[in-house]
């Protein structure tokens, strides 16, 4: 089987987003068991200058959908900005549905496709392969693991298998 940009993106994002959904479910269960304030949990950060849990989840889904969309040449869905557990779980589910709905054929030639996007530091221009390997995947995994780490640091019993969506 040939290695493809599709195989390294959409299914991988969907798998790890399924893991993020499990992590959120387990965090919500801990909130109920300990009678914690859900908004306070979503505002939890590892360090003051880092994004809080809710924004980590939003960033993770944004990178997955924007990446899948740019590489497939389709518009990603609008996921909304609400940061409650139900809204974030719905956001993750919408992202998974979007990624699972992408056609592998639409990724053909994506490695050489010109990708342009804006960042706070200016416009970035690169090939699809450069984008996936040097920007999209690292950002996606950074936010996914940081969300996992915030939840784990709060005492939620999550495992590597949970993180990996296995």
Coordinates of N, CA, C and O in Angstrom, one line a residue:
X1 N 0.8 -1.2 0.0 CA 0.0 0.0 0.0 C 0.9 1.2 0.0 O 1.8 1.3 0.7
X2 N 0.5 2.2 -0.8 CA 1.3 3.5 -0.9 C 0.9 4.4 0.2 O -0.3 4.5 0.6
X3 N 1.9 5.0 0.8 CA 1.7 6.0 1.8 C 1.1 7.3 1.2 O 1.7 7.7 0.2
X4 N 0.1 7.9 1.7 CA -0.6 9.0 1.1 C -0.8 10.1 2.1 O -0.8 9.9 3.3
X5 N -0.9 11.3 1.6 CA -1.3 12.5 2.5 C -2.6 12.2 3.2 O -2.8 12.5 4.3
X6 N -3.5 11.6 2.5 CA -4.8 11.3 3.1 C -4.6 10.4 4.3 O -5.1 10.7 5.4
X7 N -3.8 9.3 4.1 CA -3.6 8.4 5.2 C -3.0 9.0 6.4 O -3.2 8.6 7.6
X8 N -2.1 10.0 6.2 CA -1.4 10.7 7.3 C -2.2 11.9 7.9 O -1.7 12.5 8.7
X9 N -3.4 12.1 7.4 CA -4.2 13.2 7.9 C -5.6 12.9 8.4 O -5.7 12.6 9.6
X10 N -6.5 12.8 7.5 CA -7.9 12.7 7.9 C -8.2 11.5 8.9 O -8.8 11.7 9.9
X11 N -7.8 10.3 8.5 CA -8.1 9.1 9.4 C -7.3 9.3 10.8 O -7.8 8.9 11.8
X12 N -6.1 9.8 10.7 CA -5.3 10.0 11.9 C -5.9 11.1 12.8 O -6.1 10.8 14.0
X13 N -6.4 12.2 12.2 CA -7.1 13.2 13.0 C -8.3 12.6 13.7 O -8.6 12.8 14.8
X14 N -9.1 11.9 12.9 CA -10.4 11.3 13.4 C -10.1 10.4 14.5 O -10.8 10.4 15.6
X15 N -9.1 9.5 14.4 CA -8.8 8.6 15.5 C -8.4 9.3 16.8 O -8.9 8.9 17.8
X16 N -7.6 10.3 16.7 CA -7.2 11.0 17.9 C -8.3 11.9 18.4 O -8.3 12.1 19.7
X17 N -9.2 12.4 17.6 CA -10.3 13.1 18.1 C -11.3 12.2 18.8 O -11.9 12.6 19.8
X18 N -11.4 11.0 18.4 CA -12.2 10.0 19.2 C -11.6 9.8 20.6 O -12.3 9.7 21.6
X19 N -10.3 9.8 20.6 CA -9.6 9.7 21.9 C -9.9 11.0 22.8 O -10.1 10.9 24.0
X20 N -9.9 12.1 22.1 CA -10.2 13.4 22.8 C -11.6 13.3 23.4 O -11.9 13.8 24.5
X21 N -12.5 12.8 22.6 CA -13.9 12.6 23.1 C -14.0 11.8 24.4 O -14.7 12.1 25.3
X22 N -13.2 10.7 24.4 CA -13.1 9.8 25.6 C -12.6 10.6 26.8 O -13.1 10.5 27.9
X23 N -11.5 11.4 26.5 CA -10.9 12.2 27.6 C -11.9 13.2 28.1 O -12.0 13.4 29.4
X24 N -12.7 13.8 27.3 CA -13.7 14.8 27.7 C -14.8 14.1 28.5 O -15.3 14.6 29.5
X25 N -15.2 12.9 28.1 CA -16.2 12.1 28.8 C -15.7 11.8 30.2 O -16.5 11.9 31.2
X26 N -14.5 11.4 30.3 CA -13.9 11.0 31.6 C -13.8 12.3 32.5 O -14.0 12.2 33.7
X27 N -13.4 13.4 31.9 CA -13.3 14.6 32.7 C -14.7 15.0 33.2 O -14.8 15.5 34.4
X28 N -15.7 14.9 32.4 CA -17.1 15.2 32.8 C -17.5 14.3 33.9 O -18.2 14.8 34.8
X29 N -17.2 13.1 33.9 CA -17.5 12.1 34.9 C -16.9 12.5 36.2 O -17.5 12.5 37.3
X30 N -15.6 13.0 36.2 CA -14.9 13.4 37.4 C -15.6 14.7 38.0 O -15.8 14.8 39.2
X31 N -16.0 15.6 37.1 CA -16.7 16.8 37.5 C -18.0 16.4 38.3 O -18.2 17.0 39.3
X32 N -18.7 15.5 37.7 CA -20.0 15.1 38.4 C -19.7 14.4 39.7 O -20.3 14.7 40.7
X33 N -18.7 13.5 39.7 CA -18.4 12.8 41.0 C -17.8 13.7 42.1 O -18.2 13.5 43.2
X34 N -17.1 14.7 41.7 CA -16.5 15.6 42.7 C -17.3 16.9 42.9 O -16.9 17.8 43.6
X35 N -18.4 17.0 42.1 CA -19.2 18.2 42.1 C -18.4 19.5 41.9 O -18.5 20.5 42.6
X36 N -17.6 19.4 40.8 CA -16.8 20.6 40.4 C -17.6 21.5 39.5 O -18.6 21.1 38.9
X37 N -17.1 22.7 39.3 CA -17.7 23.7 38.4 C -17.1 23.4 37.0 O -15.9 23.6 36.8
X38 N -18.0 23.0 36.1 CA -17.5 22.7 34.7 C -16.8 23.8 34.0 O -15.8 23.7 33.4
X39 N -17.3 25.1 34.3 CA -16.6 26.2 33.7 C -15.2 26.4 34.2 O -14.3 26.8 33.5
X40 N -15.0 26.2 35.5 CA -13.7 26.3 36.1 C -12.8 25.2 35.5 O -11.6 25.5 35.3
X41 N -13.3 24.0 35.3 CA -12.5 23.0 34.8 C -12.0 23.4 33.3 O -10.9 23.2 33.0
X42 N -13.0 23.9 32.5 CA -12.6 24.3 31.2 C -11.7 25.5 31.1 O -11.0 25.7 30.1
X43 N -11.6 26.2 32.2 CA -10.7 27.3 32.3 C -9.3 27.0 32.8 O -8.4 27.8 32.9
X44 N -9.1 25.7 33.2 CA -7.9 25.2 33.7 C -6.8 25.2 32.7 O -7.0 24.8 31.6
X45 N -5.6 25.7 33.1 CA -4.4 25.8 32.3 C -3.2 25.1 32.9 O -3.2 25.0 34.2
X46 N -2.3 24.7 32.1 CA -1.1 24.1 32.7 C -0.1 25.2 33.2 O 0.7 25.0 34.1
X47 N -0.2 26.4 32.6 CA 0.6 27.5 32.9 C -0.1 28.8 32.5 O -0.9 28.7 31.5
X48 N 0.1 29.9 33.2 CA -0.8 31.1 33.0 C -0.8 31.6 31.5 O -1.8 32.1 31.0
X49 N 0.3 31.4 30.8 CA 0.3 31.9 29.4 C -0.1 30.9 28.3 O 0.0 31.1 27.1
X50 N -0.6 29.8 28.8 CA -1.1 28.7 27.9 C -2.6 28.8 27.7 O -3.3 29.3 28.6
X51 N -3.1 28.2 26.7 CA -4.6 28.1 26.5 C -5.2 27.2 27.6 O -4.5 26.3 28.0
X52 N -6.4 27.6 28.0 CA -7.2 26.7 28.9 C -7.7 25.5 28.2 O -7.6 25.4 26.9
X53 N -8.2 24.5 28.9 CA -8.7 23.3 28.4 C -9.7 23.5 27.2 O -9.6 22.9 26.2
X54 N -10.7 24.4 27.4 CA -11.6 24.6 26.3 C -11.0 25.1 25.1 O -11.3 24.6 24.0
X55 N -10.1 26.0 25.1 CA -9.4 26.5 23.9 C -8.5 25.4 23.3 O -8.3 25.4 22.1
X56 N -7.9 24.6 24.2 CA -7.1 23.5 23.6 C -7.9 22.6 22.8 O -7.5 22.2 21.7
X57 N -9.1 22.3 23.2 CA -10.0 21.4 22.4 C -10.4 22.1 21.1 O -10.4 21.5 20.1
X58 N -10.7 23.4 21.2 CA -11.1 24.1 20.0 C -10.0 24.2 19.0 O -10.2 24.0 17.8
X59 N -8.8 24.5 19.5 CA -7.6 24.5 18.6 C -7.3 23.2 18.0 O -7.0 23.1 16.8
X60 N -7.4 22.1 18.7 CA -7.2 20.8 18.2 C -8.2 20.5 17.0 O -7.8 20.1 16.0
X61 N -9.5 20.8 17.3 CA -10.5 20.5 16.2 C -10.3 21.5 15.0 O -10.4 21.1 13.9
X62 N -9.9 22.7 15.3 CA -9.6 23.7 14.2 C -8.5 23.2 13.3 O -8.6 23.2 12.1
X63 N -7.4 22.7 13.9 CA -6.2 22.3 13.1 C -6.6 21.0 12.3 O -6.2 20.9 11.1
X64 N -7.4 20.1 12.9 CA -7.8 18.9 12.1 C -8.7 19.3 11.0 O -8.5 18.8 9.8
X65 N -9.7 20.1 11.2 CA -10.6 20.4 10.1 C -10.0 21.3 9.1 O -10.2 21.1 7.9
X66 N -9.3 22.4 9.5 CA -8.6 23.2 8.5 C -7.6 22.4 7.7 O -7.5 22.6 6.5
X67 N -6.8 21.6 8.4 CA -5.9 20.8 7.7 C -6.5 19.8 6.7 O -6.1 19.8 5.5
X68 N -7.5 19.1 7.1 CA -8.2 18.2 6.2 C -8.8 19.0 5.0 O -8.7 18.6 3.9
X69 N -9.4 20.1 5.3 CA -10.0 20.9 4.3 C -9.0 21.5 3.3 O -9.2 21.4 2.1
X70 N -8.0 22.1 3.8 CA -6.9 22.6 2.9 C -6.3 21.5 2.0 O -6.1 21.7 0.8
X71 N -6.0 20.4 2.6 CA -5.4 19.3 1.9 C -6.3 18.7 0.9 O -5.9 18.2 -0.2
X72 N -7.6 18.6 1.2 CA -8.6 18.0 0.3 C -9.2 19.0 -0.7 O -9.9 18.7 -1.6
X73 N -8.9 20.3 -0.5 CA -9.4 21.3 -1.3 C -10.9 21.6 -1.1 O -11.6 22.0 -2.0
X74 N -11.4 21.4 0.1 CA -12.8 21.7 0.5 C -12.8 22.7 1.7 O -11.9 22.8 2.5
X75 N -13.9 23.3 1.8 CA -14.2 24.2 3.0 C -14.4 23.4 4.2 O -15.3 22.6 4.3
X76 N -13.7 23.7 5.3 CA -14.0 23.0 6.6 C -15.3 23.5 7.2 O -15.7 24.7 6.9
X77 N -15.9 22.8 8.1 CA -17.2 23.2 8.7 C -17.0 24.3 9.7 O -15.9 24.4 10.3
X78 N -18.0 25.1 10.0 CA -18.0 26.1 11.1 C -18.3 25.2 12.3 O -19.3 24.5 12.3
X79 N -17.5 25.3 13.3 CA -17.7 24.5 14.5 C -18.2 25.2 15.7 O -18.6 24.6 16.7
X80 N -18.3 26.5 15.6 CA -18.8 27.3 16.8 C -17.7 27.6 17.8 O -16.6 27.0 17.7
X81 N -18.0 28.5 18.7 CA -17.1 29.0 19.7 C -17.4 28.7 21.1 O -16.7 29.1 22.0
X82 N -18.6 28.1 21.4 CA -19.0 27.9 22.7 C -18.1 26.9 23.5 O -17.7 25.9 22.9
X83 N -17.8 27.2 24.7 CA -17.0 26.3 25.5 C -17.7 25.8 26.7 O -17.5 26.3 27.9
X84 N -18.6 24.8 26.5 CA -19.2 24.0 27.6 C -18.9 22.6 27.2 O -18.5 22.3 26.0
X85 N -19.0 21.7 28.1 CA -18.7 20.3 27.8 C -19.6 19.8 26.7 O -19.1 19.2 25.7
X86 N -20.9 20.0 26.8 CA -21.7 19.5 25.7 C -21.4 20.1 24.3 O -21.3 19.4 23.3
X87 N -21.1 21.4 24.3 CA -20.7 22.1 23.0 C -19.4 21.6 22.5 O -19.2 21.4 21.3
X88 N -18.4 21.4 23.4 CA -17.1 20.9 22.9 C -17.2 19.4 22.4 O -16.5 19.1 21.5
X89 N -18.0 18.6 23.1 CA -18.2 17.2 22.7 C -18.9 17.2 21.3 O -18.5 16.4 20.4
X90 N -19.8 18.1 21.1 CA -20.5 18.2 19.8 C -19.5 18.7 18.7 O -19.5 18.2 17.6
X91 N -18.7 19.6 19.1 CA -17.6 20.1 18.2 C -16.7 19.0 17.7 O -16.4 18.9 16.6
X92 N -16.3 18.2 18.7 CA -15.4 17.1 18.4 C -16.1 16.1 17.4 O -15.6 15.6 16.4
X93 N -17.4 15.8 17.7 CA -18.2 14.9 16.9 C -18.3 15.5 15.5 O -18.2 14.7 14.5
X94 N -18.6 16.7 15.3 CA -18.7 17.4 14.0 C -17.4 17.3 13.2 O -17.4 17.0 12.0
X95 N -16.3 17.5 13.9 CA -15.0 17.4 13.3 C -14.7 16.0 12.8 O -14.2 15.8 11.7
X96 N -15.0 15.0 13.6 CA -14.9 13.6 13.2 C -15.7 13.3 12.0 O -15.3 12.7 11.0
X97 N -17.0 13.7 12.0 CA -17.9 13.5 10.9 C -17.3 14.1 9.6 O -17.4 13.5 8.5
X98 N -16.8 15.3 9.7 CA -16.2 16.0 8.6 C -15.0 15.2 8.0 O -15.0 15.0 6.8
X99 N -14.2 14.8 8.9 CA -12.9 14.1 8.5 C -13.3 12.8 7.9 O -12.7 12.4 6.9
X100 N -14.2 12.1 8.5 CA -14.7 10.8 8.0 C -15.4 10.9 6.6 O -15.4 9.9 5.8
X101 N -15.9 12.1 6.3 CA -16.6 12.3 5.1 C -15.7 12.7 3.9 O -16.2 12.8 2.8
X102 N -14.5 13.0 4.2 CA -13.6 13.4 3.2 C -13.2 12.2 2.3 O -13.0 11.1 2.7
X103 N -13.2 12.5 1.0 CA -12.9 11.5 0.0 C -11.4 11.4 -0.2 O -10.8 12.4 -0.5
X104 N -10.8 10.2 -0.1 CA -9.4 10.1 -0.3 C -8.9 10.6 -1.6 O -7.8 11.1 -1.8
X105 N -9.7 10.5 -2.7 CA -9.4 10.9 -4.0 C -9.1 12.4 -4.0 O -8.3 12.9 -4.8
X106 N -9.8 13.2 -3.2 CA -9.7 14.6 -3.2 C -8.3 15.1 -2.6 O -7.9 16.2 -2.8
X107 N -7.6 14.1 -2.0 CA -6.2 14.4 -1.5 C -5.1 14.1 -2.6 O -4.0 14.4 -2.3
X108 N -5.5 13.5 -3.7 CA -4.5 13.2 -4.7 C -3.8 14.5 -5.2 O -4.5 15.5 -5.5
X109 N -2.5 14.5 -5.1 CA -1.7 15.7 -5.5 C -1.6 16.7 -4.4 O -0.9 17.7 -4.6
X110 N -2.1 16.4 -3.2 CA -2.1 17.3 -2.1 C -0.7 17.6 -1.6 O -0.4 18.7 -1.1
X111 N 0.2 16.7 -1.8 CA 1.6 16.9 -1.3 C 2.2 18.1 -2.0 O 3.1 18.8 -1.5
X112 N 1.8 18.3 -3.3 CA 2.4 19.4 -4.0 C 1.5 20.6 -4.1 O 1.9 21.7 -4.7
X113 N 0.3 20.5 -3.6 CA -0.7 21.6 -3.6 C -0.2 22.8 -2.9 O 0.4 22.7 -1.8
X114 N -0.3 24.0 -3.4 CA 0.0 25.2 -2.7 C -0.9 25.5 -1.6 O -2.2 25.6 -1.8
X115 N -0.4 25.6 -0.4 CA -1.2 25.9 0.8 C -0.8 27.3 1.3 O 0.4 27.5 1.5
X116 N -1.8 28.1 1.5 CA -1.6 29.4 2.1 C -2.6 29.6 3.2 O -3.8 29.3 3.1
X117 N -2.1 30.2 4.3 CA -3.0 30.5 5.4 C -2.3 31.6 6.3 O -1.1 31.8 6.2
X118 N -3.2 32.3 7.0 CA -2.7 33.4 7.8 C -2.5 33.0 9.3 O -3.3 32.1 9.8
X119 N -1.5 33.5 9.8 CA -1.2 33.3 11.2 C -1.0 34.6 11.9 O -0.9 35.7 11.2
X120 N -0.9 34.7 13.2 CA -0.6 36.0 13.8 C 0.7 36.6 13.4 O 0.9 37.8 13.5
X121 N 1.6 35.8 12.9 CA 2.9 36.3 12.4 C 2.9 36.6 10.9 O 4.0 36.9 10.4
X122 N 1.8 36.4 10.2 CA 1.7 36.7 8.8 C 1.3 35.6 8.0 O 0.9 34.5 8.5
X123 N 1.3 35.7 6.7 CA 0.8 34.7 5.8 C 1.9 33.6 5.6 O 3.1 33.9 5.4
X124 N 1.5 32.4 5.6 CA 2.4 31.2 5.4 C 2.0 30.6 4.1 O 0.9 30.4 3.7
X125 N 3.1 30.3 3.3 CA 2.9 29.6 2.0 C 3.8 28.4 2.0 O 5.0 28.5 2.2
X126 N 3.3 27.3 1.6 CA 4.1 26.0 1.6 C 3.3 25.0 0.7 O 2.2 25.2 0.4
X127 N 4.0 23.9 0.5 CA 3.3 22.8 -0.2 C 2.5 22.0 0.8 O 2.6 22.2 2.0
X128 N 1.6 21.2 0.3 CA 0.7 20.4 1.2 C 1.5 19.5 2.1 O 1.2 19.4 3.3
X129 N 2.6 18.9 1.6 CA 3.4 18.0 2.4 C 4.1 18.9 3.5 O 4.1 18.4 4.7
X130 N 4.6 20.0 3.2 CA 5.3 20.8 4.2 C 4.3 21.3 5.2 O 4.6 21.2 6.4
X131 N 3.1 21.7 4.8 CA 2.0 22.1 5.7 C 1.7 21.0 6.6 O 1.6 21.2 7.9
X132 N 1.4 19.8 6.1 CA 1.0 18.7 7.0 C 2.1 18.3 8.0 O 1.8 18.2 9.2
X133 N 3.3 18.2 7.5 CA 4.4 17.7 8.4 C 4.9 18.7 9.3 O 5.4 18.4 10.4
X134 N 5.0 20.0 8.9 CA 5.7 21.0 9.6 C 4.7 22.0 10.4 O 5.2 22.7 11.2
X135 N 3.5 21.9 10.1 CA 2.5 22.8 10.8 C 1.3 22.1 11.3 O 1.1 22.2 12.5
X136 N 0.6 21.5 10.5 CA -0.7 20.9 10.8 C -0.6 19.8 11.9 O -1.2 19.9 13.0
X137 N 0.1 18.8 11.6 CA 0.3 17.7 12.5 C 0.9 18.1 13.9 O 0.4 17.8 14.9
X138 N 2.0 18.9 13.8 CA 2.6 19.3 15.1 C 1.6 20.1 16.0 O 1.5 19.9 17.2
X139 N 0.9 21.1 15.3 CA -0.1 21.9 16.1 C -1.2 21.0 16.6 O -1.7 21.2 17.8
X140 N -1.8 20.1 15.8 CA -2.9 19.3 16.2 C -2.4 18.5 17.4 O -3.2 18.4 18.4
X141 N -1.3 17.8 17.3 CA -0.9 17.0 18.5 C -0.5 17.8 19.7 O -0.7 17.3 20.8
X142 N 0.1 19.0 19.5 CA 0.4 19.8 20.6 C -0.9 20.1 21.4 O -0.9 20.0 22.7
X143 N -2.0 20.5 20.8 CA -3.2 20.9 21.5 C -3.9 19.6 22.0 O -4.5 19.7 23.1
X144 N -3.8 18.5 21.3 CA -4.5 17.3 21.8 C -3.8 16.8 23.1 O -4.4 16.4 24.1
X145 N -2.5 16.8 23.1 CA -1.7 16.3 24.2 C -1.8 17.3 25.4 O -1.9 16.9 26.6
X146 N -1.9 18.6 25.1 CA -2.1 19.5 26.2 C -3.4 19.4 26.8 O -3.5 19.5 28.1
X147 N -4.5 19.2 26.1 CA -5.8 18.9 26.6 C -5.8 17.7 27.5 O -6.3 17.7 28.6
X148 N -5.2 16.6 27.0 CA -5.0 15.4 27.8 C -4.3 15.7 29.1 O -4.7 15.2 30.2
X149 N -3.2 16.4 29.0 CA -2.3 16.7 30.2 C -3.1 17.5 31.2 O -2.9 17.3 32.4
X150 N -3.9 18.5 30.8 CA -4.7 19.3 31.7 C -5.6 18.4 32.5 O -5.7 18.4 33.7
X151 N -6.3 17.5 31.7 CA -7.3 16.6 32.4 C -6.6 15.6 33.3 O -7.0 15.4 34.4
X152 N -5.5 15.1 32.9 CA -4.7 14.2 33.7 C -4.2 14.8 35.0 O -4.2 14.2 36.0
X153 N -3.7 16.1 34.8 CA -3.2 16.8 36.0 C -4.3 17.1 37.0 O -4.0 17.3 38.2
X154 N -5.6 17.1 36.6 CA -6.7 17.3 37.5 C -7.1 16.0 38.2 O -7.9 16.0 39.1
X155 N -6.4 14.9 37.8 CA -6.7 13.6 38.5 C -7.6 12.7 37.8 O -8.0 11.7 38.3
X156 N -7.9 13.0 36.5 CA -8.8 12.2 35.7 C -8.0 11.0 35.3 O -6.8 11.1 34.8
X157 N -8.5 9.8 35.5 CA -7.8 8.6 35.1 C -8.0 8.3 33.6 O -8.9 7.7 33.2
X158 N -7.0 8.8 32.9 CA -7.0 8.6 31.4 C -5.7 7.9 31.1 O -4.7 8.1 31.8
X159 N -5.7 7.2 30.0 CA -4.5 6.4 29.7 C -4.0 6.8 28.3 O -4.7 7.6 27.6
X160 N -2.8 6.3 27.9 CA -2.3 6.5 26.6 C -3.3 6.0 25.5 O -3.4 6.6 24.5
X161 N -3.9 4.9 25.8 CA -4.9 4.3 24.9 C -6.1 5.3 24.7 O -6.6 5.4 23.6
X162 N -6.5 5.9 25.8 CA -7.5 6.9 25.6 C -7.1 8.0 24.7 O -7.8 8.4 23.8
X163 N -5.9 8.6 24.9 CA -5.3 9.6 24.1 C -5.2 9.2 22.6 O -5.6 10.0 21.8
X164 N -4.8 8.0 22.4 CA -4.7 7.5 21.0 C -5.9 7.1 20.3 O -5.9 6.8 19.2
X165 N -7.0 7.1 21.1 CA -8.3 6.7 20.5 C -8.4 5.3 20.1 O -9.1 4.9 19.2
X166 N -7.8 4.4 21.0 CA -7.8 3.0 20.7 C -8.6 2.2 21.7 O -8.7 2.6 22.8

